Coordinates of C-alpha atoms in Angstrom, one line a residue:
Chain A
X188 CA 14.6 20.8 -45.6
X189 CA 16.7 21.1 -42.5
X190 CA 13.7 22.4 -40.6
X191 CA 11.5 19.6 -41.8
X192 CA 14.0 17.1 -40.5
X193 CA 14.3 18.9 -37.2
X194 CA 10.5 19.0 -36.8
X195 CA 10.3 15.3 -37.7
X196 CA 13.0 14.4 -35.2
X197 CA 11.4 16.6 -32.5
X198 CA 7.9 15.2 -33.0
X199 CA 9.1 11.6 -33.0
X200 CA 11.2 11.9 -29.9
X201 CA 8.3 13.8 -28.3
X202 CA 5.9 11.0 -29.1
X203 CA 8.2 8.4 -27.5
X204 CA 9.1 10.4 -24.4
X205 CA 5.4 11.5 -23.9
X206 CA 4.2 7.9 -24.3
X207 CA 6.8 6.7 -21.8
X208 CA 5.9 9.4 -19.3
X209 CA 2.2 8.5 -19.6
X210 CA 2.9 4.8 -19.1
X211 CA 5.1 5.5 -16.1
X212 CA 2.5 7.8 -14.5
X213 CA -0.3 5.3 -15.0
X214 CA 1.9 2.6 -13.4
X215 CA 2.1 4.7 -10.2
X216 CA -1.7 4.9 -10.0
X217 CA -1.8 8.4 -8.5
X218 CA -4.9 9.4 -10.5
X219 CA -6.9 6.3 -9.5
X220 CA -6.1 6.9 -5.9
X221 CA -7.2 10.6 -6.1
X222 CA -10.4 9.5 -7.9
X223 CA -11.1 7.0 -5.2
X224 CA -10.6 9.6 -2.5
X225 CA -12.7 12.3 -4.1
X226 CA -15.3 10.0 -5.8
X227 CA -15.0 11.8 -9.1
X228 CA -14.9 8.9 -11.5
X229 CA -16.5 11.0 -14.2
X230 CA -13.6 13.4 -14.3
X231 CA -11.0 10.8 -15.2
X232 CA -10.8 12.1 -18.8
X233 CA -10.4 15.6 -17.5
X234 CA -7.5 14.5 -15.2
X235 CA -5.8 12.9 -18.2
X236 CA -6.1 16.1 -20.1
X237 CA -4.7 18.0 -17.2
X238 CA -1.6 15.7 -17.3
X239 CA -1.3 16.3 -21.1
X240 CA -1.8 20.0 -20.8
X241 CA 0.7 20.3 -17.9
X242 CA 3.3 18.4 -19.8
X243 CA 2.9 20.6 -22.9
X244 CA 2.8 23.9 -21.1
X245 CA 5.7 23.2 -18.8
X246 CA 7.8 21.8 -21.5
X247 CA 7.3 25.0 -23.6
X248 CA 8.0 27.2 -20.6
X249 CA 11.2 25.1 -20.0
X250 CA 12.5 25.7 -23.5
X251 CA 11.6 29.4 -23.7
X252 CA 12.4 32.4 -21.6
X253 CA 8.9 33.3 -20.6
X254 CA 8.7 34.8 -17.1
X255 CA 5.8 36.1 -15.1
X256 CA 5.5 38.6 -12.3
X257 CA 3.8 36.6 -9.6
X258 CA 3.7 37.7 -6.0
X259 CA 5.3 35.7 -3.2
X260 CA 1.9 34.4 -2.0
X261 CA 1.3 32.8 -5.4
X262 CA 4.8 31.3 -5.3
X263 CA 4.0 29.7 -1.9
X264 CA 0.8 28.2 -3.3
X265 CA 2.8 26.9 -6.3
X266 CA 5.4 25.4 -4.0
X267 CA 2.7 23.7 -1.9
X268 CA 1.0 22.2 -5.0
X269 CA 4.3 21.0 -6.5
X270 CA 5.3 19.5 -3.2
X271 CA 1.9 17.7 -2.8
X272 CA 2.4 16.1 -6.2
X273 CA 5.9 15.0 -5.5
X274 CA 4.8 13.6 -2.1
X275 CA 2.2 11.5 -3.8
X276 CA 4.6 10.5 -6.5
X277 CA 7.3 9.4 -4.1
X278 CA 4.9 7.5 -1.8
X279 CA 3.6 5.7 -4.8
X280 CA 7.1 4.6 -5.5
X281 CA 7.8 3.6 -1.9
X282 CA 4.6 1.6 -1.9
X283 CA 5.6 -0.3 -5.0
X284 CA 8.8 -1.3 -3.1
X285 CA 6.6 -2.8 -0.4
X286 CA 8.8 -1.7 2.5
X287 CA 6.2 -1.1 5.2
X288 CA 4.1 -4.3 4.6
X289 CA 7.1 -6.5 4.6
X290 CA 8.7 -4.9 7.6
X291 CA 5.5 -4.8 9.7
X292 CA 4.8 -8.5 8.8
X293 CA 8.3 -9.7 9.7
X294 CA 8.3 -7.9 13.0
X295 CA 4.7 -8.7 13.8
X296 CA 3.5 -5.2 14.3
X297 CA 0.6 -5.2 11.8
X298 CA -1.7 -3.1 13.9
X299 CA 0.8 -0.3 14.2
X300 CA 1.6 -0.2 10.5
X301 CA -0.6 2.8 9.9
X302 CA 1.5 4.9 12.2
X303 CA 4.6 4.1 10.2
X304 CA 3.2 6.2 7.4
X305 CA 3.9 9.3 9.6
X306 CA 7.5 8.2 9.7
X307 CA 7.5 8.7 5.9
X308 CA 5.7 12.0 6.2
X309 CA 8.0 13.5 8.8
X310 CA 11.1 12.0 7.2
X311 CA 10.3 13.5 3.8
X312 CA 9.5 16.9 5.2
X313 CA 12.5 16.9 7.5
X314 CA 14.8 15.7 4.7
X315 CA 13.5 18.2 2.3
X316 CA 13.8 21.1 4.7
X317 CA 17.3 20.0 5.6
X318 CA 18.2 20.0 1.9
X319 CA 16.9 23.4 1.2
X320 CA 18.0 25.2 4.3
X321 CA 21.3 23.5 5.1
X322 CA 22.5 21.2 2.3
X323 CA 22.1 23.7 -0.5
X324 CA 24.0 26.4 1.5
X325 CA 26.9 24.0 1.8
X326 CA 26.3 23.0 5.4
Chain B
X280 CA -33.4 -43.1 9.5
X281 CA -32.5 -41.6 6.2
X282 CA -29.1 -40.1 5.7
X283 CA -29.0 -36.4 6.5
X284 CA -27.5 -33.8 4.3
X285 CA -24.7 -31.7 5.9
X286 CA -23.2 -28.7 4.2
X287 CA -19.6 -27.7 4.9
X288 CA -18.4 -24.3 3.9
X289 CA -14.6 -24.7 4.2
X290 CA -12.8 -21.6 5.4
X291 CA -9.6 -20.7 3.6
X292 CA -7.5 -20.1 6.7
X293 CA -7.7 -20.4 10.5
X294 CA -5.5 -19.3 13.4
X295 CA -5.3 -21.7 16.4
X296 CA -3.4 -22.1 19.6
X297 CA -0.7 -24.7 20.1
X298 CA -1.6 -28.0 21.6
X299 CA -5.3 -27.9 21.0
X300 CA -7.5 -30.2 19.1
X301 CA -8.8 -28.9 15.8
X302 CA -12.5 -29.2 15.6
X303 CA -14.5 -29.2 12.4
X304 CA -16.1 -25.9 13.3
X305 CA -12.7 -24.2 13.3
X306 CA -12.2 -25.2 9.7
X307 CA -15.7 -24.9 8.3
X308 CA -19.1 -23.4 8.8
X309 CA -21.5 -26.3 9.2
X310 CA -25.2 -26.4 8.2
X311 CA -27.6 -29.2 8.8
X312 CA -31.4 -29.1 9.1
X313 CA -31.1 -31.0 12.3
X314 CA -29.5 -28.8 15.0
X315 CA -28.3 -31.8 17.1
X316 CA -26.5 -33.3 14.1
X317 CA -25.0 -29.9 13.3
X318 CA -23.6 -29.6 16.8
X319 CA -22.1 -33.1 16.6
X320 CA -20.5 -32.4 13.3
X321 CA -19.1 -29.1 14.5
X322 CA -17.3 -30.8 17.4
X323 CA -15.7 -33.6 15.5
X324 CA -12.0 -33.5 16.2
X325 CA -10.1 -33.5 12.9
X326 CA -6.5 -33.2 14.1
X327 CA -4.3 -31.8 16.8
X328 CA -2.1 -28.8 16.5
X329 CA 1.7 -29.3 17.2
X330 CA 3.4 -28.2 20.4
X331 CA 5.2 -25.3 18.7
X332 CA 4.3 -22.5 16.3
X333 CA 4.0 -23.7 12.8
X334 CA 1.9 -23.7 9.6
X335 CA -0.2 -26.7 8.7
X336 CA -2.8 -27.5 6.1
X337 CA -5.8 -29.7 6.2
X338 CA -7.5 -30.6 3.0
X339 CA -11.3 -30.8 2.7
X340 CA -11.0 -34.6 2.0
X341 CA -9.4 -35.1 5.4
X342 CA -12.2 -33.2 7.1
X343 CA -14.8 -35.3 5.3
X344 CA -12.9 -38.5 6.2
X345 CA -12.9 -37.7 9.9
X346 CA -16.5 -36.7 10.0
X347 CA -17.5 -39.8 8.1
X348 CA -15.6 -42.0 10.5
X349 CA -17.3 -40.6 13.6
X350 CA -20.7 -39.9 12.2
X351 CA -21.5 -42.3 9.4
X352 CA -24.7 -42.1 7.4
X353 CA -24.2 -38.4 6.7
X354 CA -24.3 -37.0 3.2
X355 CA -21.6 -34.4 3.2
X356 CA -21.6 -31.6 0.7
X357 CA -18.5 -29.4 0.6
X358 CA -18.4 -25.9 -0.7
X359 CA -15.7 -23.2 -0.4
X360 CA -12.0 -23.6 -0.3
X361 CA -10.2 -26.9 -1.0
X362 CA -7.6 -26.6 1.8
X363 CA -7.5 -24.8 5.1
X364 CA -4.2 -23.2 6.0
X365 CA -3.8 -23.2 9.8
X366 CA -1.5 -20.7 11.5
X367 CA -0.5 -22.3 14.8
X368 CA 0.3 -19.6 17.4
X369 CA 1.3 -19.8 21.0
X370 CA -1.3 -17.9 23.0
X371 CA -0.7 -14.2 23.9
X372 CA 3.0 -14.0 23.1
X373 CA 2.5 -10.3 22.2
X374 CA 4.5 -8.1 24.5
X375 CA 3.3 -4.6 24.5
X376 CA 6.7 -3.0 25.4
X377 CA 8.5 -5.1 22.8
X378 CA 5.9 -4.2 20.2
X379 CA 6.3 -0.5 20.9
X380 CA 10.0 -0.8 20.7
X381 CA 9.9 -2.5 17.4
X382 CA 7.5 0.1 16.1
X383 CA 9.8 2.9 17.3
X384 CA 12.8 1.3 15.6
X385 CA 11.0 0.9 12.3
X386 CA 9.7 4.4 12.6
X387 CA 13.2 5.8 13.0
X388 CA 14.5 3.7 10.1
X389 CA 11.7 4.9 7.8
X390 CA 12.0 8.5 9.0
X391 CA 15.7 8.8 8.3
X392 CA 15.5 6.6 5.2
X393 CA 12.7 8.6 3.6
X394 CA 14.6 11.8 4.4
X395 CA 17.7 10.5 2.8
X396 CA 15.9 9.2 -0.3
X397 CA 14.3 12.6 -0.9
X398 CA 17.7 14.3 -0.7
X399 CA 19.1 11.7 -3.1
X400 CA 16.3 12.4 -5.4
X401 CA 17.0 16.2 -5.3
X402 CA 20.7 15.9 -6.0
X403 CA 20.0 13.2 -8.7
X404 CA 17.6 15.5 -10.6
X405 CA 19.4 18.7 -9.9
X406 CA 16.4 20.1 -8.1
X407 CA 18.4 23.2 -6.9
X408 CA 18.6 24.4 -10.5
X409 CA 15.0 23.5 -11.3
X410 CA 13.7 25.5 -8.3
X411 CA 15.8 28.4 -9.3
X412 CA 14.5 28.4 -12.9
X413 CA 10.9 27.9 -11.7
X414 CA 11.2 30.8 -9.3
X415 CA 12.6 33.0 -12.0
X416 CA 9.8 32.0 -14.4
X417 CA 7.2 32.8 -11.8
X418 CA 8.5 36.1 -10.4
X419 CA 11.1 37.3 -12.9
X420 CA 13.6 37.5 -10.1
X421 CA 16.8 35.6 -10.1
X422 CA 17.3 34.0 -6.7
X423 CA 19.6 31.0 -6.2
X424 CA 17.8 30.0 -3.0
X425 CA 14.1 30.9 -3.2
X426 CA 12.8 30.0 0.3
X427 CA 9.2 31.0 -0.5
X428 CA 9.1 28.2 -3.1
X429 CA 11.3 25.6 -1.5
X430 CA 9.8 25.7 2.1
X431 CA 6.3 25.6 0.9
X432 CA 7.3 22.9 -1.4
X433 CA 8.7 20.9 1.5
X434 CA 5.4 21.2 3.4
X435 CA 3.4 20.3 0.4
X436 CA 5.5 17.1 0.2
X437 CA 4.2 16.0 3.5
X438 CA 0.6 16.8 2.5
X439 CA 1.0 14.7 -0.6
X440 CA 2.2 11.7 1.3
X441 CA -0.7 12.0 3.7
X442 CA -3.3 12.4 0.9
X443 CA -1.9 9.3 -0.8
X444 CA -2.0 7.0 2.2
X445 CA -4.8 8.3 4.4
X446 CA -8.4 8.6 3.5
X447 CA -10.0 12.0 3.6
X448 CA -11.6 12.6 7.0
X449 CA -15.2 11.5 6.6
X450 CA -18.0 10.5 9.0
X451 CA -19.4 7.9 6.6
X452 CA -19.0 4.4 7.8
X453 CA -18.6 3.2 4.3
X454 CA -15.7 5.5 3.7
X455 CA -14.0 4.4 6.9
X456 CA -14.1 0.8 5.7
X457 CA -12.3 1.6 2.5
X458 CA -8.7 0.6 2.7
X459 CA -5.8 2.8 1.6
X460 CA -3.0 1.7 -0.7
X461 CA -0.9 0.5 2.2
X462 CA -3.7 -1.7 3.6
X463 CA -4.2 -3.2 0.2
X464 CA -0.5 -3.9 -0.2
X465 CA -0.4 -5.5 3.3
X466 CA -3.4 -7.7 2.4
X467 CA -1.9 -8.7 -0.9
X468 CA 1.4 -9.5 0.7
X469 CA -0.3 -11.7 3.4
X470 CA -2.4 -13.5 0.7
X471 CA 0.6 -14.2 -1.5
X472 CA 2.5 -15.5 1.5
X473 CA -0.3 -17.9 2.5
X474 CA -0.7 -19.1 -1.0
X475 CA 3.0 -19.8 -1.1
X476 CA 3.0 -21.7 2.2
X477 CA 0.0 -23.7 1.2
X478 CA 1.6 -24.6 -2.1
X479 CA 4.8 -25.5 -0.3
X480 CA 3.0 -27.7 2.2
X481 CA 1.1 -29.6 -0.5
X482 CA 4.3 -30.1 -2.4
X483 CA 6.1 -31.6 0.6
X484 CA 3.2 -33.9 1.3
X485 CA 3.3 -35.3 -2.3
X486 CA 7.1 -35.6 -2.3

């Protein structure tokens, strides 16, 4: 009985959190952007499944003690991929906030707006490197 | 002489210099079977721009009124927008050095700002712990500071931003014309602003 209740609570909260996550991810429009870039409109269903599968597998890994024996090269590839996703994720957020359009409009530098993207790129990489190399080690 | 039919395709917006007369051709594309009439209609002066930079709007009715006054006996057919929003600009005020300076300032603000926000995000979500756990899951080794993962992650971060904003390098002209999310956002912002100004101008005219 206890277990049935636990499973029920787990399933229900999983439904809600998973639904919220999917809604949030769709809001950021990362998948449409990637589809537009790669012209793979047919694979949208597959991308959705990739999201679902990723969420399930990583959440299981998170709650268990599974560990692999991957080499450092694989770890580097993993890091690159994770970073790429977070980069897209955070730019989607920044874009929603409309910072660059508003700034470039107000200061009348519309033509140069595309260069400002590189400020975001370098800023993110520099900030991230600073965090991992200096900040984490306590300055 | 039978009345000639003139078609006016009203443009939604126009940008003009200060202290110039606004001709019909600035506000609309004109078509008439008779080329001479078309020329005359195109050069009808509808209004004058003010002496300083401003926004103004001219409704299609005003354009018809002016044309009808100067060239009667024309049958005018209007298609397109209802109002023209005119951005009155002083000619060539753009200063290259100033522009560069502004760009550099914004570049620095965005550079430092985005660096700060990513650090905020890391501390907020306890990324340190996350990376440690992921590294342990992947390799089975406990390492509180897995550089292999974190540095490659940082580089990937930059790649992600570039992928999101820039189009993939392509020779196709069609691909080059496709805007990125930033261009779309800029366009939408401009359009919203123009709509707002037009609405505001119309309101103040009524009131």
